[in-house]
């Protein structure tokens, strides 16, 4: 009876939270990405809004137990609108000393740290550069800690299954996941169904993973952990009704390119060369060959770009992708596409540089490269996606502009957007306006570089069309016939026309809107790309506290919206947070002569909301009476 009363009392220990941030961390071979992915799935099914941040080691197979071999997966989920992967952690699961070493500083004071004590031996402690065992000194004093020998408990759970010791230990990520499922009251059924699909041909491995998952959950239920930690209740979010799915930026971008090509009535020819973090786009598109897609993995970056240009010359929609180092190699080919005035889409999934830099870390440092980074005066269109789901819409827009104006378009994402996921409201494809391409068919009066007076785009004449034979190449051409021309006045005219064509696109893109706050506020935060989530959340909080602040976020980077200068000139102060050394600041100062201030960060990580809030407080004062409800 006494035990029953105690258990009932324990069962009543629940902590309600509006949102929670959890990070799984361990060796790159510990399955942390799988663990986080499955927790994301169950969290989405529970009705929470969410955002994730997978964090990969830069080396393919770093030495086990080292700090530079740590792989992590972070998820922020809640009963409210979630815009970032979270600042500080409510829960950290660390499966070895290196994971604890790398990630502990991100845990909130009194946050929960779950550690696998079975991995805290002398060898692993040395690899993680610990002078003493953090489980035995005061390293973990600021936190609530669950010290559990997950390795041994996993082996105990699967000992009757018939797998090897190595295979048994590989299941410990499922044990940890089961415990976290108990902690947050999550269902195991979706993960069990996934395991059955993944290991259908390996029944022993399947049984071991299910046994480990159930054992971790049972440990939480039966070991009286309720006396040490309360179960956490995070209710469903109030999000607009509709059919949702979890989507990564790479997936949304792939589907957006498919949708854009369908709306243009063109076949997609995607030509790429593997590079982190852009390779996932090639992987996604390679699985969609049934949708009128040809994917081609070239021998190098230059070949990939030239092959895509050749596809566009032949009448298809040529697309290539890379990260900053690869885009640098494609530069001369981009100049060729600009000179020949052919549609081309270049996806740049930015990463930390320069050179190879930190391949798996995120950055926004290719804006100069996108806008200015070619020889001669060679403008093209530059777009930037702000979140994983937004990649779909930006991809459709990229196809529209490339085909309508016969120009290359550079579409900027980054490693954070490409790998992160969020719930995505599946769009009604029929509601997206079509923009079918009309290639030149009539030979009457045809001149290769005669232009549409509205768009300044030349006609797209596919080779083999009767009567439309023409010369094309990288050497300057006559502004009408396309024949090679070294005439000085003609070169001036062609340079001016190419620039005017791109500038004119500003009249065919949406006017810039103010995302939050009012015109003329004391301070505006201007962002682009993946800084959207942190800026938006920070500004929301600041408005609620009575700060007269606003948020403007750019999708069209070049050309800029026609009303952007007027908007910026209404604000007293302009602050531009960027994951670079201030590249948009340079662009806006040059374009509008505004006194913009840079808030630069180049540490390979997304901005923290708390850092942006502190930046606002440091620049303007709170005005009582202006508080706006969240």
Coordinates of C-alpha atoms in Angstrom, one line a residue:
X1 CA 0.0 0.0 0.0
X2 CA 2.8 2.4 0.9
X3 CA 4.5 1.7 -2.4
X4 CA 1.3 2.2 -4.3
X5 CA 0.7 5.6 -2.7
X6 CA 4.3 6.6 -3.4
X7 CA 3.9 5.6 -7.1
X8 CA 0.6 7.5 -7.4
X9 CA 2.3 10.5 -5.9
X10 CA 5.2 10.1 -8.3
X11 CA 2.8 9.8 -11.3
X12 CA 1.3 13.1 -10.4
X13 CA 4.8 14.8 -10.9
X14 CA 4.4 16.5 -14.2
X15 CA 6.0 19.7 -15.4
X16 CA 4.2 21.7 -18.0
X17 CA 6.3 23.6 -20.5
X18 CA 5.4 25.8 -23.4
X19 CA 8.4 24.7 -25.3
X20 CA 11.5 22.4 -24.8
X21 CA 14.9 22.1 -26.4
X22 CA 16.5 18.6 -26.5
X23 CA 19.9 17.6 -27.9
X24 CA 21.1 14.1 -28.5
X25 CA 24.9 13.9 -28.7
X26 CA 27.5 11.2 -29.1
X27 CA 30.0 9.6 -31.5
X28 CA 29.3 9.9 -35.2
X29 CA 28.6 6.2 -35.1
X30 CA 26.2 6.3 -32.2
X31 CA 23.2 7.0 -34.4
X32 CA 22.4 10.5 -33.0
X33 CA 20.9 11.7 -36.3
X34 CA 18.6 8.7 -36.4
X35 CA 17.6 9.2 -32.8
X36 CA 16.8 12.8 -33.4
X37 CA 15.0 12.1 -36.6
X38 CA 12.7 9.6 -34.8
X39 CA 12.1 12.0 -31.9
X40 CA 11.2 14.6 -34.5
X41 CA 8.7 12.3 -36.1
X42 CA 6.9 11.5 -32.9
X43 CA 6.9 15.1 -31.8
X44 CA 5.3 16.2 -35.1
X45 CA 2.6 13.5 -34.7
X46 CA 2.0 14.8 -31.2
X47 CA 0.9 18.1 -32.7
X48 CA 3.9 20.2 -31.6
X49 CA 5.4 22.9 -33.8
X50 CA 9.2 22.3 -34.1
X51 CA 12.5 23.2 -35.6
X52 CA 15.6 21.0 -35.7
X53 CA 19.4 21.5 -36.0
X54 CA 21.5 18.4 -37.0
X55 CA 25.1 19.1 -36.3
X56 CA 27.6 16.8 -38.0
X57 CA 31.3 16.3 -37.5
X58 CA 33.4 17.6 -40.4
X59 CA 35.4 14.4 -40.8
X60 CA 33.8 11.3 -42.4
X61 CA 35.0 9.1 -39.6
X62 CA 36.8 10.9 -36.8
X63 CA 38.5 8.8 -34.2
X64 CA 35.9 7.4 -31.8
X65 CA 35.7 9.2 -28.5
X66 CA 37.2 12.5 -29.7
X67 CA 35.6 15.9 -29.4
X68 CA 35.9 16.6 -33.1
X69 CA 34.0 13.3 -33.8
X70 CA 30.9 14.4 -31.9
X71 CA 27.6 14.3 -33.8
X72 CA 24.5 16.0 -32.4
X73 CA 20.9 16.5 -33.2
X74 CA 18.9 19.3 -31.6
X75 CA 15.1 19.9 -31.6
X76 CA 13.1 22.7 -30.2
X77 CA 9.4 21.9 -30.0
X78 CA 6.4 23.5 -28.3
X79 CA 2.8 24.5 -27.9
X80 CA 3.5 27.8 -29.6
X81 CA 5.0 28.8 -32.9
X82 CA 8.6 27.6 -33.1
X83 CA 10.9 29.6 -35.2
X84 CA 14.4 28.4 -34.2
X85 CA 16.1 25.2 -33.0
X86 CA 16.4 26.8 -29.5
X87 CA 19.1 28.6 -27.7
X88 CA 19.9 26.7 -24.5
X89 CA 19.1 23.1 -23.8
X90 CA 16.5 21.8 -21.4
X91 CA 17.7 18.2 -21.9
X92 CA 21.1 16.9 -23.1
X93 CA 21.6 13.2 -23.7
X94 CA 25.4 12.6 -23.9
X95 CA 26.5 9.1 -24.7
X96 CA 30.2 9.6 -24.1
X97 CA 32.6 12.1 -22.4
X98 CA 33.4 13.9 -25.6
X99 CA 29.7 14.6 -26.2
X100 CA 29.4 16.0 -22.7
X101 CA 32.6 18.1 -23.1
X102 CA 31.4 19.7 -26.4
X103 CA 27.8 20.3 -25.4
X104 CA 27.5 20.9 -21.7
X105 CA 28.0 24.7 -21.9
X106 CA 24.7 24.9 -23.9
X107 CA 22.6 23.4 -21.1
X108 CA 20.5 25.8 -19.0
X109 CA 21.1 26.1 -15.3
X110 CA 19.2 23.3 -13.7
X111 CA 18.7 21.6 -17.1
X112 CA 18.6 17.9 -17.2
X113 CA 21.8 16.0 -18.3
X114 CA 21.5 12.3 -19.1
X115 CA 24.8 10.5 -19.4
X116 CA 25.9 7.0 -20.3
X117 CA 28.2 6.1 -17.4
X118 CA 29.3 3.0 -19.2
X119 CA 31.4 5.1 -21.5
X120 CA 33.2 7.2 -18.9
X121 CA 36.3 5.1 -18.6
X122 CA 39.9 6.4 -18.4
X123 CA 40.5 6.0 -22.1
X124 CA 37.5 8.0 -23.2
X125 CA 38.1 10.6 -20.6
X126 CA 41.6 11.2 -21.9
X127 CA 40.3 11.4 -25.5
X128 CA 37.9 14.1 -24.4
X129 CA 40.7 16.0 -22.6
X130 CA 39.2 15.6 -19.1
X131 CA 41.7 15.8 -16.3
X132 CA 39.2 14.2 -13.9
X133 CA 35.9 12.4 -14.2
X134 CA 33.2 15.0 -14.5
X135 CA 30.7 12.6 -13.0
X136 CA 32.7 12.6 -9.8
X137 CA 33.8 16.3 -9.5
X138 CA 31.7 19.4 -9.4
X139 CA 31.5 19.8 -13.2
X140 CA 27.8 18.9 -13.3
X141 CA 26.8 20.7 -10.1
X142 CA 24.7 23.4 -11.9
X143 CA 22.6 20.7 -13.5
X144 CA 20.2 17.9 -12.7
X145 CA 21.9 14.7 -13.7
X146 CA 20.8 11.2 -14.5
X147 CA 23.8 8.9 -14.4
X148 CA 22.8 5.7 -16.2
X149 CA 24.9 2.9 -17.6
X150 CA 23.0 2.9 -20.9
X151 CA 25.6 0.6 -22.5
X152 CA 25.2 -2.2 -20.0
X153 CA 21.4 -1.8 -19.7
X154 CA 21.1 -2.1 -23.5
X155 CA 23.2 -5.2 -23.5
X156 CA 21.0 -6.7 -20.8
X157 CA 17.8 -5.8 -22.7
X158 CA 18.9 -7.6 -25.9
X159 CA 20.9 -10.5 -24.5
X160 CA 18.2 -13.0 -25.5
X161 CA 17.9 -11.7 -29.0
X162 CA 21.0 -13.4 -30.4
X163 CA 23.0 -10.4 -31.7
X164 CA 26.7 -9.9 -31.1
X165 CA 27.9 -7.6 -28.4
X166 CA 28.9 -5.0 -31.0
X167 CA 25.4 -5.1 -32.5
X168 CA 23.9 -4.9 -29.0
X169 CA 25.8 -1.7 -28.2
X170 CA 24.7 -0.2 -31.4
X171 CA 21.2 -0.3 -30.1
X172 CA 21.9 2.0 -27.2
X173 CA 20.6 5.0 -29.1
X174 CA 17.2 3.3 -29.1
X175 CA 17.5 2.8 -25.4
X176 CA 18.2 6.4 -24.8
X177 CA 15.4 7.4 -27.2
X178 CA 12.9 5.2 -25.2
X179 CA 13.9 6.9 -22.0
X180 CA 13.4 10.4 -23.6
X181 CA 10.0 9.2 -25.0
X182 CA 9.0 8.4 -21.4
X183 CA 10.2 11.8 -20.2
X184 CA 8.0 13.6 -22.7
X185 CA 5.1 11.2 -22.9
X186 CA 5.8 10.2 -26.5
X187 CA 4.4 7.2 -28.3
X188 CA 6.9 4.4 -29.4
X189 CA 4.6 3.0 -32.2
X190 CA 5.8 5.3 -35.0
X191 CA 9.5 4.4 -34.3
X192 CA 8.7 0.7 -34.0
X193 CA 7.0 0.9 -37.4
X194 CA 10.0 2.7 -38.9
X195 CA 12.4 0.0 -37.4
X196 CA 10.3 -2.7 -39.0
X197 CA 10.7 -1.1 -42.4
X198 CA 14.4 -0.3 -42.0
X199 CA 15.4 -3.8 -40.7
X200 CA 12.9 -6.0 -42.5
X201 CA 15.7 -8.1 -43.8
X202 CA 17.5 -8.3 -40.5
X203 CA 15.1 -9.7 -38.0
X204 CA 17.7 -10.0 -35.1
X205 CA 18.8 -6.4 -35.5
X206 CA 15.1 -5.4 -35.6
X207 CA 14.3 -7.3 -32.5
X208 CA 17.3 -5.8 -30.7
X209 CA 16.4 -2.2 -31.5
X210 CA 12.8 -2.7 -30.5
X211 CA 13.9 -4.4 -27.2
X212 CA 16.3 -1.5 -26.5
X213 CA 13.6 1.1 -27.2
X214 CA 11.1 -0.6 -24.9
X215 CA 13.7 -1.2 -22.2
X216 CA 14.6 2.5 -22.1
X217 CA 11.0 3.5 -21.8
X218 CA 10.3 0.8 -19.1
X219 CA 13.3 2.1 -17.1
X220 CA 11.7 5.5 -16.9
X221 CA 8.4 4.0 -15.8
X222 CA 9.7 1.5 -13.2
X223 CA 12.9 2.8 -11.8
X224 CA 11.3 5.6 -9.7
X225 CA 12.9 8.3 -11.8
X226 CA 9.9 10.3 -10.9
X227 CA 11.5 11.1 -7.6
X228 CA 14.5 12.7 -9.5
X229 CA 12.8 14.3 -12.5
X230 CA 9.3 15.2 -13.4
X231 CA 7.8 14.1 -16.7
X232 CA 7.5 17.0 -19.1
X233 CA 4.2 17.9 -20.7
X234 CA 4.4 20.1 -23.9
X235 CA 1.0 20.5 -25.4
X236 CA 0.1 20.6 -29.1
X237 CA 0.5 23.9 -30.9
X238 CA -2.3 25.9 -32.4
X239 CA -1.3 25.8 -36.0
X240 CA -3.5 26.4 -39.1
X241 CA -5.4 23.3 -40.1
X242 CA -4.2 21.3 -43.2
X243 CA -2.0 18.4 -44.3
X244 CA 1.5 18.7 -42.9
X245 CA 4.7 16.8 -43.1
X246 CA 8.2 17.2 -41.7
X247 CA 10.5 18.5 -44.4
X248 CA 14.2 19.4 -44.6
X249 CA 15.4 22.4 -46.7
X250 CA 17.0 20.0 -49.2
X251 CA 13.8 18.2 -49.7
X252 CA 11.7 21.3 -50.0
X253 CA 14.2 22.8 -52.5
X254 CA 14.1 19.6 -54.6
X255 CA 10.3 19.6 -54.7
X256 CA 10.2 23.3 -55.4
X257 CA 12.5 22.9 -58.4
X258 CA 10.3 20.1 -59.7
X259 CA 7.2 22.2 -59.2
X260 CA 8.8 25.2 -60.9
X261 CA 9.9 23.2 -63.9
X262 CA 6.4 21.7 -64.2
X263 CA 4.9 25.2 -64.1
X264 CA 7.3 26.2 -66.8
X265 CA 6.5 23.0 -68.8
X266 CA 10.2 22.1 -69.0
X267 CA 12.3 19.1 -68.3
X268 CA 14.8 19.5 -65.5
X269 CA 18.4 18.6 -66.1
X270 CA 20.2 18.7 -62.7
X271 CA 24.0 18.5 -63.0
X272 CA 26.0 18.4 -59.8
X273 CA 29.2 17.3 -58.1
X274 CA 29.2 16.0 -54.5
X275 CA 30.1 18.6 -51.8
X276 CA 28.9 19.1 -48.2
X277 CA 26.2 20.3 -47.5
X278 CA 24.8 20.5 -51.1
X279 CA 24.9 16.8 -51.8
X280 CA 21.6 16.1 -50.2
X281 CA 19.8 18.0 -53.0
X282 CA 21.3 15.7 -55.6
X283 CA 20.3 12.7 -53.5
X284 CA 16.7 14.0 -53.2
X285 CA 16.4 14.7 -56.9
X286 CA 17.9 11.4 -58.0
X287 CA 15.0 9.7 -56.3
X288 CA 12.5 11.7 -58.4
X289 CA 13.4 10.6 -61.9
X290 CA 9.8 9.7 -62.7
X291 CA 9.0 13.4 -62.6
X292 CA 10.6 14.3 -65.9
X293 CA 14.0 14.8 -64.3
X294 CA 17.5 13.9 -65.5
X295 CA 20.2 14.0 -62.8
X296 CA 23.9 13.9 -63.7
X297 CA 26.8 13.6 -61.4
X298 CA 29.7 15.2 -63.2
X299 CA 33.4 14.6 -62.7
X300 CA 34.0 18.1 -61.2
X301 CA 32.3 21.4 -60.5
X302 CA 33.2 23.0 -63.8
X303 CA 31.8 20.1 -65.8
X304 CA 28.6 20.2 -63.8
X305 CA 28.0 23.9 -64.5
X306 CA 28.9 23.6 -68.2
X307 CA 26.6 20.5 -68.6
X308 CA 23.7 22.5 -67.0
X309 CA 24.4 25.4 -69.4
X310 CA 24.4 22.9 -72.3
X311 CA 21.0 21.5 -71.1
X312 CA 19.5 25.0 -71.1
X313 CA 21.0 25.7 -74.6
X314 CA 19.2 22.5 -75.7
X315 CA 15.9 23.7 -74.4
X316 CA 15.7 22.2 -70.9
X317 CA 15.9 23.8 -67.5
X318 CA 19.6 23.5 -66.5
X319 CA 20.3 23.5 -62.8
X320 CA 23.5 23.0 -60.9
X321 CA 24.3 23.1 -57.2
X322 CA 27.3 23.3 -54.8
X323 CA 28.6 25.1 -51.8
X324 CA 30.9 28.2 -51.8
X325 CA 34.1 26.5 -52.8
X326 CA 32.4 24.7 -55.7
X327 CA 30.6 27.9 -56.8
X328 CA 34.0 29.5 -57.0
X329 CA 35.1 26.9 -59.5
X330 CA 31.9 27.4 -61.5
X331 CA 32.5 31.2 -61.9
X332 CA 33.8 31.3 -65.4
X333 CA 30.9 29.1 -66.5
X334 CA 28.4 31.5 -64.8
X335 CA 29.9 34.3 -66.9
X336 CA 29.3 32.2 -70.0
X337 CA 25.6 31.7 -69.0
X338 CA 25.3 35.5 -68.4
X339 CA 27.0 36.3 -71.8
X340 CA 24.9 33.8 -73.8
X341 CA 21.8 34.9 -71.8
X342 CA 20.5 31.4 -71.1
X343 CA 18.4 30.4 -68.1
X344 CA 20.3 28.6 -65.4
X345 CA 19.8 28.0 -61.7
X346 CA 22.7 27.8 -59.3
X347 CA 22.0 26.6 -55.8
X348 CA 24.6 27.6 -53.2
X349 CA 24.2 25.7 -49.9
X350 CA 26.6 27.9 -48.0
X351 CA 29.0 26.6 -45.4
X352 CA 31.8 28.0 -43.2
X353 CA 34.9 29.0 -45.2
X354 CA 37.2 30.2 -46.7
X355 CA 38.5 27.3 -48.8
X356 CA 37.3 24.1 -47.3
X357 CA 36.8 25.8 -44.0
X358 CA 34.4 23.9 -41.7
X359 CA 32.3 21.9 -44.2
X360 CA 29.6 20.8 -41.8
X361 CA 29.1 24.2 -40.1
X362 CA 26.8 27.0 -41.3
X363 CA 27.6 30.5 -42.5
X364 CA 26.2 33.2 -44.8
X365 CA 29.5 34.3 -46.2
X366 CA 28.8 33.9 -49.9
X367 CA 26.6 37.0 -50.5
X368 CA 29.5 39.0 -52.0
X369 CA 30.3 35.9 -54.2
X370 CA 26.7 35.8 -55.4
X371 CA 26.2 39.5 -56.1
X372 CA 29.7 40.5 -57.2
X373 CA 31.8 37.4 -57.6
X374 CA 32.5 37.2 -61.3
X375 CA 34.9 38.9 -63.7
X376 CA 33.6 42.0 -65.6
X377 CA 30.1 43.5 -65.2
X378 CA 28.1 40.4 -65.0
X379 CA 24.9 40.7 -62.9
X380 CA 22.5 37.9 -62.2
X381 CA 19.5 37.3 -60.0
X382 CA 20.1 36.4 -56.3
X383 CA 17.4 34.9 -54.1
X384 CA 17.7 33.7 -50.5
X385 CA 15.5 31.1 -48.7
X386 CA 14.7 31.9 -45.0
X387 CA 13.7 28.4 -43.7
X388 CA 13.4 24.8 -44.8
X389 CA 9.8 25.1 -46.0
X390 CA 10.5 28.4 -47.7
X391 CA 12.9 26.7 -50.0
X392 CA 10.0 25.4 -52.0
X393 CA 8.6 28.8 -52.8
X394 CA 12.0 30.3 -53.5
X395 CA 12.8 27.5 -55.9
X396 CA 9.6 28.1 -57.9
X397 CA 10.4 31.8 -58.1
X398 CA 14.0 31.0 -59.3
X399 CA 12.6 29.0 -62.2
X400 CA 10.1 31.7 -63.1
X401 CA 12.7 34.5 -63.2
X402 CA 15.4 32.4 -65.0
X403 CA 13.1 31.4 -67.8
X404 CA 11.2 34.7 -68.2
X405 CA 14.4 36.8 -68.3
X406 CA 16.8 34.3 -69.8
X407 CA 19.3 34.7 -67.0
X408 CA 21.1 32.7 -64.4
X409 CA 19.6 32.8 -60.9
X410 CA 21.7 32.1 -57.8
X411 CA 19.6 30.6 -55.0
X412 CA 21.2 30.9 -51.5
X413 CA 20.6 28.4 -48.7
X414 CA 23.0 27.2 -46.1
X415 CA 23.9 24.1 -44.1
X416 CA 21.5 24.9 -41.4
X417 CA 18.5 25.3 -43.8
X418 CA 19.5 22.3 -45.9
X419 CA 19.7 19.9 -43.0
X420 CA 17.1 21.3 -40.6
X421 CA 13.5 20.3 -40.6
X422 CA 10.2 21.8 -39.7
X423 CA 6.4 21.1 -40.2
X424 CA 5.4 22.1 -43.7
X425 CA 1.9 22.8 -44.9
X426 CA 1.7 20.9 -48.2
X427 CA 0.7 23.5 -50.8
X428 CA -2.1 23.2 -53.3
X429 CA 0.0 22.8 -56.5
X430 CA -3.0 23.9 -58.7
X431 CA -3.0 27.2 -56.9
X432 CA 0.5 28.0 -58.0
X433 CA 0.3 30.0 -61.2
X434 CA 1.8 28.4 -64.3
X435 CA 4.4 30.3 -66.5
X436 CA 4.9 28.0 -69.5
X437 CA 7.9 28.8 -71.6
X438 CA 7.4 29.8 -75.2
X439 CA 10.4 29.0 -77.2
X440 CA 11.0 30.8 -80.6
X441 CA 9.5 28.8 -83.5
X442 CA 9.0 31.4 -86.2
X443 CA 12.1 32.1 -88.3
X444 CA 10.5 35.3 -89.8
X445 CA 12.7 38.3 -88.8
X446 CA 14.6 36.2 -86.2
X447 CA 17.7 37.8 -84.7
X448 CA 19.4 35.9 -81.8
X449 CA 19.8 38.9 -79.6
X450 CA 16.8 41.0 -80.5
X451 CA 15.0 41.6 -77.2
X452 CA 11.5 41.6 -75.8
X453 CA 10.9 45.4 -75.1
X454 CA 9.2 44.6 -71.7
X455 CA 11.7 42.2 -70.3
X456 CA 14.8 42.8 -72.4
X457 CA 15.1 39.0 -72.6
X458 CA 16.2 37.5 -75.9
X459 CA 14.2 34.7 -77.5
X460 CA 15.0 31.1 -76.5
X461 CA 15.7 29.3 -79.8
X462 CA 16.3 25.6 -79.4
X463 CA 19.0 24.1 -81.8
X464 CA 17.5 22.2 -84.6
X465 CA 14.5 24.5 -85.0
X466 CA 14.2 25.2 -88.8
X467 CA 15.4 28.6 -89.7
X468 CA 16.7 29.5 -86.3
X469 CA 20.4 28.7 -86.8
X470 CA 22.5 31.1 -84.8
X471 CA 26.0 31.5 -83.4
X472 CA 26.6 31.6 -79.6
X473 CA 29.6 31.6 -77.3
X474 CA 31.5 33.6 -74.6
X475 CA 33.1 36.1 -76.9
X476 CA 31.1 39.4 -77.1
X477 CA 28.3 39.3 -79.7
X478 CA 26.6 41.9 -81.8
X479 CA 23.6 43.2 -80.0
X480 CA 21.2 42.0 -82.7
X481 CA 22.7 39.3 -84.9
X482 CA 24.8 37.6 -82.2
X483 CA 27.8 37.5 -84.5
X484 CA 31.2 38.1 -82.9
X485 CA 31.9 41.7 -82.3
X486 CA 34.8 43.7 -81.0
X487 CA 33.2 47.1 -81.6
X488 CA 33.6 49.3 -78.5
X489 CA 30.2 50.9 -78.8
X490 CA 28.5 47.5 -79.2
X491 CA 30.3 46.2 -76.0
X492 CA 29.1 49.2 -74.1
X493 CA 25.6 48.6 -75.4
X494 CA 25.6 44.9 -74.5
X495 CA 27.0 45.6 -71.0
X496 CA 24.3 48.2 -70.4
X497 CA 21.5 45.9 -71.8
X498 CA 22.5 43.0 -69.6
X499 CA 22.6 45.2 -66.5
X500 CA 19.3 46.9 -67.4
X501 CA 17.6 43.5 -67.8
X502 CA 18.5 42.5 -64.3
X503 CA 17.7 45.9 -62.8
X504 CA 14.3 45.7 -64.5
X505 CA 13.4 42.5 -62.7
X506 CA 12.9 44.7 -59.6
X507 CA 9.5 45.7 -61.2
X508 CA 8.5 42.0 -61.4
X509 CA 9.1 41.0 -57.8
X510 CA 6.9 41.7 -54.7
X511 CA 7.4 45.0 -52.8
X512 CA 9.3 44.6 -49.6
X513 CA 7.1 44.1 -46.5
X514 CA 7.8 44.8 -42.9
X515 CA 7.6 41.4 -41.2
X516 CA 7.0 42.8 -37.7
X517 CA 6.8 46.1 -36.0
X518 CA 6.1 49.5 -37.6
X519 CA 7.6 51.8 -40.1
X520 CA 9.7 54.5 -38.3
X521 CA 10.5 52.4 -35.3
X522 CA 13.5 53.2 -33.1
X523 CA 15.4 50.2 -34.5
X524 CA 14.9 47.8 -37.4
X525 CA 16.6 44.4 -37.6
X526 CA 17.2 43.6 -41.3
X527 CA 18.1 40.0 -42.2
X528 CA 18.3 37.5 -45.0
X529 CA 18.4 33.8 -45.2
X530 CA 18.4 31.6 -42.1
X531 CA 18.7 34.4 -39.6
X532 CA 14.9 34.8 -40.1
X533 CA 13.9 32.5 -37.2
X534 CA 16.2 34.0 -34.5
X535 CA 15.4 37.6 -35.6
X536 CA 11.7 36.9 -35.7
X537 CA 11.6 35.3 -32.3
X538 CA 13.7 38.1 -30.8
X539 CA 11.6 40.9 -32.2
X540 CA 8.4 39.2 -31.1
X541 CA 9.8 39.1 -27.5
X542 CA 11.0 42.7 -27.7
X543 CA 7.7 44.0 -28.9
X544 CA 5.9 42.2 -26.1
X545 CA 8.3 43.9 -23.6
X546 CA 7.6 47.4 -25.1
X547 CA 10.6 48.0 -27.3
X548 CA 9.8 50.0 -30.5
X549 CA 11.6 47.6 -32.8
X550 CA 10.8 46.1 -36.3
X551 CA 12.0 43.3 -38.5
X552 CA 12.5 43.4 -42.3
X553 CA 13.7 40.2 -44.0
X554 CA 14.9 40.0 -47.6
X555 CA 14.2 37.2 -50.1
X556 CA 15.2 39.1 -53.3
X557 CA 18.8 40.1 -52.8
X558 CA 19.5 41.2 -56.3
X559 CA 17.9 43.2 -57.7
X560 CA 16.5 44.6 -54.4
X561 CA 12.8 45.5 -54.1
X562 CA 11.9 48.9 -55.5
X563 CA 10.6 50.2 -52.1
X564 CA 13.3 48.9 -49.9
X565 CA 15.2 52.2 -49.7
X566 CA 12.1 54.1 -48.7
X567 CA 11.4 51.6 -46.0
X568 CA 14.9 51.7 -44.5
X569 CA 15.0 55.5 -44.5
X570 CA 12.1 55.6 -42.0
X571 CA 14.0 54.0 -39.2
X572 CA 16.2 55.7 -36.7
X573 CA 18.6 52.8 -36.4
X574 CA 19.3 49.8 -38.7
X575 CA 21.0 46.7 -37.3
X576 CA 21.9 43.8 -39.7
X577 CA 22.6 40.4 -38.0
X578 CA 24.5 38.2 -40.4
X579 CA 26.6 35.0 -40.2
X580 CA 29.5 36.7 -42.0
X581 CA 31.6 39.9 -41.5
X582 CA 28.9 42.3 -42.7
X583 CA 28.2 41.6 -46.3
X584 CA 24.6 42.8 -46.5
X585 CA 25.6 45.9 -44.6
X586 CA 28.0 46.7 -47.4
X587 CA 25.4 46.1 -50.1
X588 CA 22.7 48.3 -48.4
X589 CA 25.1 51.1 -47.6
X590 CA 26.3 51.1 -51.2
X591 CA 22.8 51.0 -52.6
X592 CA 20.9 53.4 -50.3
X593 CA 23.6 55.3 -48.4
X594 CA 22.0 54.3 -45.1
X595 CA 23.8 54.2 -41.8
X596 CA 23.4 50.5 -41.2
X597 CA 25.3 48.7 -38.4
X598 CA 26.6 45.2 -38.6
X599 CA 26.1 42.5 -36.0
X600 CA 28.5 39.8 -37.3
X601 CA 28.9 36.2 -36.2
X602 CA 31.1 33.7 -37.9
X603 CA 31.3 30.8 -35.4
X604 CA 29.7 28.2 -37.6
X605 CA 26.4 28.3 -35.6
X606 CA 23.1 30.0 -36.0
X607 CA 22.4 33.2 -34.0
X608 CA 21.0 32.8 -30.5
X609 CA 17.7 34.6 -29.8
X610 CA 19.1 35.8 -26.5
X611 CA 22.1 37.4 -28.2
X612 CA 19.8 39.3 -30.5
X613 CA 17.5 40.4 -27.7
X614 CA 20.6 41.7 -25.8
X615 CA 21.7 43.6 -29.0
X616 CA 18.3 45.3 -29.1
X617 CA 18.4 46.3 -25.4
X618 CA 21.9 47.7 -25.9
X619 CA 20.7 50.1 -28.6
X620 CA 17.2 51.3 -27.6
X621 CA 15.2 51.7 -24.4
X622 CA 11.9 50.1 -23.5
X623 CA 8.8 52.3 -23.8
X624 CA 6.1 51.4 -21.2
X625 CA 2.7 51.3 -22.8
X626 CA 3.9 49.9 -26.1
X627 CA 3.8 46.3 -25.0
X628 CA 2.3 44.0 -27.7
X629 CA 0.8 40.6 -26.9
X630 CA 2.8 37.7 -28.1

